[in-house]
């Protein structure tokens, strides 16, 4: 049984450094490269991951994405029953919900609840809201599950898989604390079972090592790093900092407008009165303000406290996704 080295490419610096390392150590023929498309990436990231890197590294990058068609069918069937007057308890049993459907709201949601083909938006329409730092289901649905399925397909073809994960301990305080506290993910190599192994070759690299690996291999980093982004990935990520959000709104207002439209659509297909916002209240430090993306962007223009409008850079906020798998940079 041969070993295939599967590298998850996010378009960020850590996954690129990991890909460079995999190629150096095992050669392109023994590696596979896969990009989990969330549907919420910047166009520069698509270009970088799907055009620049394949050409520069002479590799093929496969694309996977979550498919929610089955879940849409189930949700539509349930809403049709509620719209027809059945009580929620007939569908969900004794499960209690903070907000309840009415037949009218269910009928209205049914008019709009169709898959859009965009994994991020579909996920939020199904879940009736956006992920949050406390409920970060986006990483699991949009990245972990599709990438694991990809690895399983390789294993089904009679290979063992080393899943190369570009995670670094020093990328965030939360990750450092979590990894060191539990020891659960601190290992650079672990046996998952069933022919799958996790390998984290840059676990103890610092950011200089990462950029040096690019330089030595003659590979450019994602151009977004030169445009005020400290990390790339979803545009924006639910974990982005106040300063990053300010930079995104200034440079890429079209992405803010897209999310504002998503908020409006998701609020039309979720339980009546349930709050829908991309940034959940308080998660970016915007306590006390309404949290639709447009209001959070306004707040992001202010200094600490939210009254003065000025560029700010002094907030000590988390800037990294807490995924232990390095799937979201
Ligand atoms: S980059 Fe951020 S928003 Fe996107 S899947 Fe990861 S944690 Fe979620």
Short mmCIF file of C-alpha atoms and ligand atoms in Angstrom, two decimals:
data_model
loop_
_atom_site.label_atom_id
_atom_site.label_comp_id
_atom_site.label_asym_id
_atom_site.label_seq_id
_atom_site.Cartn_x
_atom_site.Cartn_y
_atom_site.Cartn_z
CA UNK A 1 0.00 0.00 0.00
CA UNK A 2 1.56 3.30 -1.05
CA UNK A 3 1.31 6.52 0.91
CA UNK A 4 -0.33 9.54 -0.64
CA UNK A 5 0.42 12.91 0.93
CA UNK A 6 -2.70 15.06 0.84
CA UNK A 7 -2.11 18.77 1.38
CA UNK A 8 -5.04 21.05 2.05
CA UNK A 9 -4.47 24.33 0.20
CA UNK A 10 -6.29 27.35 1.62
CA UNK A 11 -4.53 30.06 -0.34
CA UNK A 12 -2.83 31.20 2.86
CA UNK A 13 0.86 31.32 3.68
CA UNK A 14 0.90 28.32 6.03
CA UNK A 15 -0.72 25.89 3.63
CA UNK A 16 1.53 27.09 0.81
CA UNK A 17 4.63 26.52 2.96
CA UNK A 18 3.27 23.07 3.82
CA UNK A 19 2.76 22.28 0.13
CA UNK A 20 6.30 23.39 -0.68
CA UNK A 21 7.61 21.09 2.04
CA UNK A 22 5.54 18.11 0.88
CA UNK A 23 6.80 18.48 -2.68
CA UNK A 24 10.41 18.80 -1.50
CA UNK A 25 10.17 15.71 0.66
CA UNK A 26 7.99 13.41 -1.42
CA UNK A 27 7.76 14.77 -4.94
CA UNK A 28 4.63 15.93 -6.74
CA UNK A 29 3.76 12.40 -7.91
CA UNK A 30 3.20 11.24 -4.33
CA UNK A 31 1.17 14.27 -3.28
CA UNK A 32 -2.38 15.49 -3.82
CA UNK A 33 -3.45 19.06 -3.29
CA UNK A 34 -7.00 19.98 -2.44
CA UNK A 35 -8.81 23.27 -1.94
CA UNK A 36 -12.05 23.33 0.07
CA UNK A 37 -14.10 26.09 -1.51
CA UNK A 38 -16.26 27.81 1.10
CA UNK A 39 -17.89 30.14 -1.42
CA UNK A 40 -16.80 33.04 0.80
CA UNK A 41 -13.26 33.57 -0.48
CA UNK A 42 -11.71 36.64 -2.05
CA UNK A 43 -11.23 36.44 -5.81
CA UNK A 44 -7.46 36.88 -5.27
CA UNK A 45 -7.47 33.74 -3.15
CA UNK A 46 -9.23 31.76 -5.87
CA UNK A 47 -6.71 33.05 -8.40
CA UNK A 48 -3.79 32.29 -6.13
CA UNK A 49 -4.88 28.80 -5.06
CA UNK A 50 -6.36 27.64 -8.34
CA UNK A 51 -4.21 29.35 -10.96
CA UNK A 52 -0.98 30.78 -9.55
CA UNK A 53 0.04 27.88 -7.29
CA UNK A 54 -0.75 25.11 -9.81
CA UNK A 55 1.42 26.90 -12.40
CA UNK A 56 4.21 27.93 -10.01
CA UNK A 57 4.50 24.55 -8.28
CA UNK A 58 3.53 22.46 -11.31
CA UNK A 59 0.74 20.77 -9.41
CA UNK A 60 -2.94 20.04 -9.84
CA UNK A 61 -5.22 21.46 -7.16
CA UNK A 62 -8.48 19.56 -6.74
CA UNK A 63 -11.51 21.46 -5.47
CA UNK A 64 -14.04 20.12 -2.99
CA UNK A 65 -17.06 21.83 -1.53
CA UNK A 66 -19.92 21.00 0.78
CA UNK A 67 -23.16 19.94 -0.86
CA UNK A 68 -26.32 20.61 1.13
CA UNK A 69 -28.94 19.44 -1.39
CA UNK A 70 -30.21 16.61 0.84
CA UNK A 71 -30.53 18.90 3.85
CA UNK A 72 -32.44 21.44 1.77
CA UNK A 73 -34.91 18.74 0.75
CA UNK A 74 -35.48 17.73 4.39
CA UNK A 75 -35.85 21.32 5.58
CA UNK A 76 -38.29 22.14 2.79
CA UNK A 77 -40.37 19.08 3.62
CA UNK A 78 -40.51 20.09 7.31
CA UNK A 79 -41.42 23.69 6.49
CA UNK A 80 -44.16 22.51 4.14
CA UNK A 81 -45.72 20.57 7.03
CA UNK A 82 -45.56 23.63 9.31
CA UNK A 83 -46.96 25.86 6.56
CA UNK A 84 -49.83 23.38 6.25
CA UNK A 85 -50.62 23.85 9.95
CA UNK A 86 -48.83 20.94 11.65
CA UNK A 87 -47.31 21.83 15.03
CA UNK A 88 -43.53 21.86 15.30
CA UNK A 89 -43.75 19.15 17.95
CA UNK A 90 -45.06 16.75 15.29
CA UNK A 91 -41.75 17.19 13.47
CA UNK A 92 -39.17 17.90 16.14
CA UNK A 93 -40.72 16.03 19.08
CA UNK A 94 -40.06 17.52 22.51
CA UNK A 95 -37.10 19.63 21.34
CA UNK A 96 -37.49 23.21 22.54
CA UNK A 97 -36.61 26.23 20.43
CA UNK A 98 -36.11 29.83 21.52
CA UNK A 99 -37.99 31.10 18.45
CA UNK A 100 -40.85 29.29 16.80
CA UNK A 101 -42.08 28.99 13.26
CA UNK A 102 -45.51 30.23 12.33
CA UNK A 103 -47.32 28.76 9.31
CA UNK A 104 -47.03 32.15 7.55
CA UNK A 105 -43.28 32.43 8.17
CA UNK A 106 -42.76 28.85 7.02
CA UNK A 107 -44.71 29.53 3.81
CA UNK A 108 -42.62 32.67 3.16
CA UNK A 109 -39.36 30.82 3.84
CA UNK A 110 -40.41 28.08 1.42
CA UNK A 111 -40.54 30.62 -1.39
CA UNK A 112 -36.87 31.46 -0.91
CA UNK A 113 -35.30 28.34 0.52
CA UNK A 114 -33.54 26.87 -2.48
CA UNK A 115 -29.90 25.92 -2.72
CA UNK A 116 -27.88 28.79 -4.15
CA UNK A 117 -24.86 26.66 -5.02
CA UNK A 118 -22.76 28.79 -2.67
CA UNK A 119 -21.71 26.49 0.20
CA UNK A 120 -21.37 29.24 2.83
CA UNK A 121 -24.72 30.83 2.04
CA UNK A 122 -26.47 27.47 1.75
CA UNK A 123 -25.09 26.45 5.14
CA UNK A 124 -26.38 29.64 6.78
CA UNK A 125 -29.80 29.33 5.15
CA UNK A 126 -30.09 25.80 6.45
CA UNK A 127 -28.83 26.61 9.92
CA UNK A 128 -31.01 29.71 10.14
CA UNK A 129 -28.03 31.89 11.00
CA UNK A 130 -24.31 32.48 10.69
CA UNK A 131 -21.61 30.62 12.57
CA UNK A 132 -20.05 32.28 15.60
CA UNK A 133 -16.90 31.90 17.61
CA UNK A 134 -18.80 29.72 20.05
CA UNK A 135 -20.54 27.71 17.33
CA UNK A 136 -17.95 27.66 14.59
CA UNK A 137 -19.72 25.07 12.48
CA UNK A 138 -18.39 26.62 9.26
CA UNK A 139 -15.01 24.94 9.56
CA UNK A 140 -16.55 21.54 10.06
CA UNK A 141 -19.20 21.75 7.34
CA UNK A 142 -17.24 23.65 4.72
CA UNK A 143 -13.75 22.28 5.23
CA UNK A 144 -13.30 19.33 7.57
CA UNK A 145 -16.08 17.16 6.15
CA UNK A 146 -15.34 17.70 2.42
CA UNK A 147 -11.58 17.30 2.99
CA UNK A 148 -12.05 14.15 5.06
CA UNK A 149 -14.28 12.71 2.33
CA UNK A 150 -11.54 13.50 -0.17
CA UNK A 151 -8.99 11.61 1.96
CA UNK A 152 -11.40 8.70 2.37
CA UNK A 153 -11.75 8.41 -1.40
CA UNK A 154 -7.97 8.22 -1.71
CA UNK A 155 -7.90 5.53 1.01
CA UNK A 156 -10.62 3.62 -0.86
CA UNK A 157 -8.21 3.50 -3.80
CA UNK A 158 -5.89 1.33 -1.67
CA UNK A 159 -3.61 4.05 -0.33
CA UNK A 160 -2.65 5.22 3.12
CA UNK A 161 -3.08 8.98 3.49
CA UNK A 162 -0.91 11.42 5.34
CA UNK A 163 -3.04 14.51 5.74
CA UNK A 164 -0.62 17.45 5.82
CA UNK A 165 -2.00 20.26 7.94
CA UNK A 166 -0.40 23.69 7.88
CA UNK A 167 -1.12 24.54 11.48
CA UNK A 168 1.32 26.54 13.61
CA UNK A 169 1.22 26.81 17.38
CA UNK A 170 2.28 30.45 17.45
CA UNK A 171 -0.45 31.60 15.07
CA UNK A 172 -2.81 32.59 17.83
CA UNK A 173 -2.98 32.81 21.56
CA UNK A 174 -6.19 30.76 21.65
CA UNK A 175 -4.71 28.02 19.53
CA UNK A 176 -1.49 28.03 21.57
CA UNK A 177 -3.40 27.77 24.82
CA UNK A 178 -5.67 25.09 23.49
CA UNK A 179 -2.97 23.01 21.91
CA UNK A 180 -0.59 23.25 24.82
CA UNK A 181 -3.30 22.92 27.43
CA UNK A 182 -4.75 19.67 26.22
CA UNK A 183 -1.85 18.17 24.38
CA UNK A 184 -4.54 16.75 22.09
CA UNK A 185 -3.34 18.37 18.92
CA UNK A 186 0.16 19.36 19.83
CA UNK A 187 1.65 16.33 18.15
CA UNK A 188 3.13 16.86 14.78
CA UNK A 189 2.17 13.33 13.78
CA UNK A 190 -0.73 11.17 14.85
CA UNK A 191 -2.46 8.03 13.74
CA UNK A 192 -6.15 8.62 13.08
CA UNK A 193 -6.87 5.04 12.04
CA UNK A 194 -8.23 3.33 8.96
CA UNK A 195 -5.18 4.31 6.93
CA UNK A 196 -5.36 8.02 7.80
CA UNK A 197 -2.53 9.90 9.52
CA UNK A 198 -2.31 13.58 10.44
CA UNK A 199 0.97 15.34 9.86
CA UNK A 200 1.68 18.90 11.00
CA UNK A 201 5.15 19.65 9.72
CA UNK A 202 5.24 23.38 10.48
CA UNK A 203 3.74 23.16 13.97
CA UNK A 204 6.64 24.99 15.59
CA UNK A 205 7.59 27.27 12.73
CA UNK A 206 7.25 31.00 13.17
CA UNK A 207 5.88 33.34 10.55
CA UNK A 208 9.39 34.23 9.32
CA UNK A 209 10.07 30.56 8.59
CA UNK A 210 6.86 30.44 6.59
CA UNK A 211 7.71 33.38 4.37
CA UNK A 212 11.31 32.17 4.05
CA UNK A 213 10.02 28.85 2.70
CA UNK A 214 8.14 30.80 0.02
CA UNK A 215 11.23 32.82 -0.83
CA UNK A 216 13.55 29.82 -1.05
CA UNK A 217 11.11 28.04 -3.35
CA UNK A 218 10.59 31.16 -5.47
CA UNK A 219 6.88 31.26 -4.63
CA UNK A 220 4.97 34.50 -4.07
CA UNK A 221 2.63 34.66 -1.08
CA UNK A 222 -1.04 35.43 -1.64
CA UNK A 223 -1.13 39.10 -2.77
CA UNK A 224 -3.78 39.87 -0.14
CA UNK A 225 -1.00 39.98 2.48
CA UNK A 226 0.27 43.12 0.78
CA UNK A 227 -3.18 44.67 0.97
CA UNK A 228 -3.58 44.87 4.71
CA UNK A 229 -4.74 41.33 5.39
CA UNK A 230 -2.91 39.53 8.19
CA UNK A 231 -4.43 36.29 7.03
CA UNK A 232 -6.52 35.12 4.14
CA UNK A 233 -9.42 32.73 3.93
CA UNK A 234 -13.05 33.72 4.15
CA UNK A 235 -13.60 37.31 3.15
CA UNK A 236 -14.41 38.18 5.80
CA UNK A 237 -13.93 35.47 8.41
CA UNK A 238 -16.25 35.53 11.41
CA UNK A 239 -13.06 35.72 13.51
CA UNK A 240 -11.55 38.74 11.81
CA UNK A 241 -10.36 41.57 14.00
CA UNK A 242 -11.72 45.09 14.14
CA UNK A 243 -8.72 46.45 12.24
CA UNK A 244 -8.98 43.74 9.58
CA UNK A 245 -12.66 44.44 9.12
CA UNK A 246 -11.88 48.11 8.70
CA UNK A 247 -9.26 47.27 6.06
CA UNK A 248 -11.66 44.91 4.24
CA UNK A 249 -14.43 47.51 4.18
CA UNK A 250 -12.06 50.10 2.76
CA UNK A 251 -10.44 47.93 0.13
CA UNK A 252 -13.13 45.44 -0.74
CA UNK A 253 -16.53 47.04 0.00
CA UNK A 254 -18.19 44.67 -2.47
CA UNK A 255 -17.55 41.79 -0.08
CA UNK A 256 -19.22 43.68 2.75
CA UNK A 257 -22.21 44.37 0.48
CA UNK A 258 -22.39 40.69 -0.46
CA UNK A 259 -22.52 39.68 3.20
CA UNK A 260 -25.19 42.32 3.91
CA UNK A 261 -27.30 40.72 1.15
CA UNK A 262 -26.68 37.29 2.65
CA UNK A 263 -27.83 38.54 6.06
CA UNK A 264 -31.07 39.80 4.50
CA UNK A 265 -31.72 36.52 2.68
CA UNK A 266 -30.89 34.32 5.68
CA UNK A 267 -33.18 36.38 7.91
CA UNK A 268 -36.03 35.72 5.45
CA UNK A 269 -35.67 31.95 5.73
CA UNK A 270 -35.10 31.55 9.46
CA UNK A 271 -37.36 31.40 12.46
CA UNK A 272 -39.28 34.67 12.93
CA UNK A 273 -37.54 37.24 15.17
CA UNK A 274 -34.37 35.19 15.56
CA UNK A 275 -31.42 37.59 15.26
CA UNK A 276 -29.38 37.09 12.10
CA UNK A 277 -26.01 38.72 11.74
CA UNK A 278 -22.66 37.76 10.30
CA UNK A 279 -20.82 38.95 13.41
CA UNK A 280 -22.61 37.82 16.51
CA UNK A 281 -23.08 40.47 19.16
CA UNK A 282 -19.87 41.16 21.02
CA UNK A 283 -17.67 38.73 19.16
CA UNK A 284 -15.53 41.43 17.55
CA UNK A 285 -15.61 43.54 20.70
CA UNK A 286 -18.66 45.49 19.46
CA UNK A 287 -20.64 45.07 22.64
CA UNK A 288 -23.76 47.20 22.76
CA UNK A 289 -24.01 47.82 19.04
CA UNK A 290 -26.35 46.13 16.64
CA UNK A 291 -24.37 43.50 14.81
CA UNK A 292 -25.45 43.53 11.19
CA UNK A 293 -22.31 43.70 9.12
CA UNK A 294 -22.97 47.28 8.05
CA UNK A 295 -23.27 48.46 11.65
CA UNK A 296 -20.18 46.51 12.70
CA UNK A 297 -18.25 48.06 9.81
CA UNK A 298 -19.27 51.52 11.06
CA UNK A 299 -18.09 50.55 14.52
CA UNK A 300 -14.83 49.24 13.05
CA UNK A 301 -14.04 52.78 11.88
CA UNK A 302 -14.04 54.01 15.45
CA UNK A 303 -11.41 54.05 18.14
CA UNK A 304 -11.93 52.00 21.30
CA UNK A 305 -15.33 52.78 22.78
CA UNK A 306 -17.02 53.37 19.46
CA UNK A 307 -17.52 57.14 19.62
CA UNK A 308 -14.66 58.70 17.69
CA UNK A 309 -14.20 57.80 14.06
CA UNK A 310 -10.51 57.15 13.48
CA UNK A 311 -8.24 54.44 12.21
CA UNK A 312 -7.35 52.17 15.02
CA UNK A 313 -4.81 49.53 15.40
CA UNK A 314 -4.51 49.15 19.13
CA UNK A 315 -7.04 46.47 19.90
CA UNK A 316 -5.78 43.26 21.36
CA UNK A 317 -8.22 40.97 19.63
CA UNK A 318 -8.03 37.39 18.49
CA UNK A 319 -7.19 37.29 14.83
CA UNK A 320 -7.03 33.60 14.10
CA UNK A 321 -9.52 30.86 13.60
CA UNK A 322 -9.22 28.33 16.39
CA UNK A 323 -9.30 25.32 14.09
CA UNK A 324 -6.70 22.84 15.27
CA UNK A 325 -6.34 21.57 11.73
CA UNK A 326 -5.04 24.72 10.12
CA UNK A 327 -7.94 24.60 7.68
CA UNK A 328 -8.82 28.24 8.17
CA UNK A 329 -5.78 30.39 8.33
S1 LIG B 1 -12.15 31.12 7.56
FE1 LIG B 1 -13.44 31.80 9.27
S2 LIG B 1 -15.53 31.98 8.45
FE2 LIG B 1 -14.31 30.77 6.98
S3 LIG B 1 -14.71 28.62 7.54
FE3 LIG B 1 -12.85 29.27 8.64
S4 LIG B 1 -13.56 30.04 10.66
FE4 LIG B 1 -15.34 29.91 9.27
#
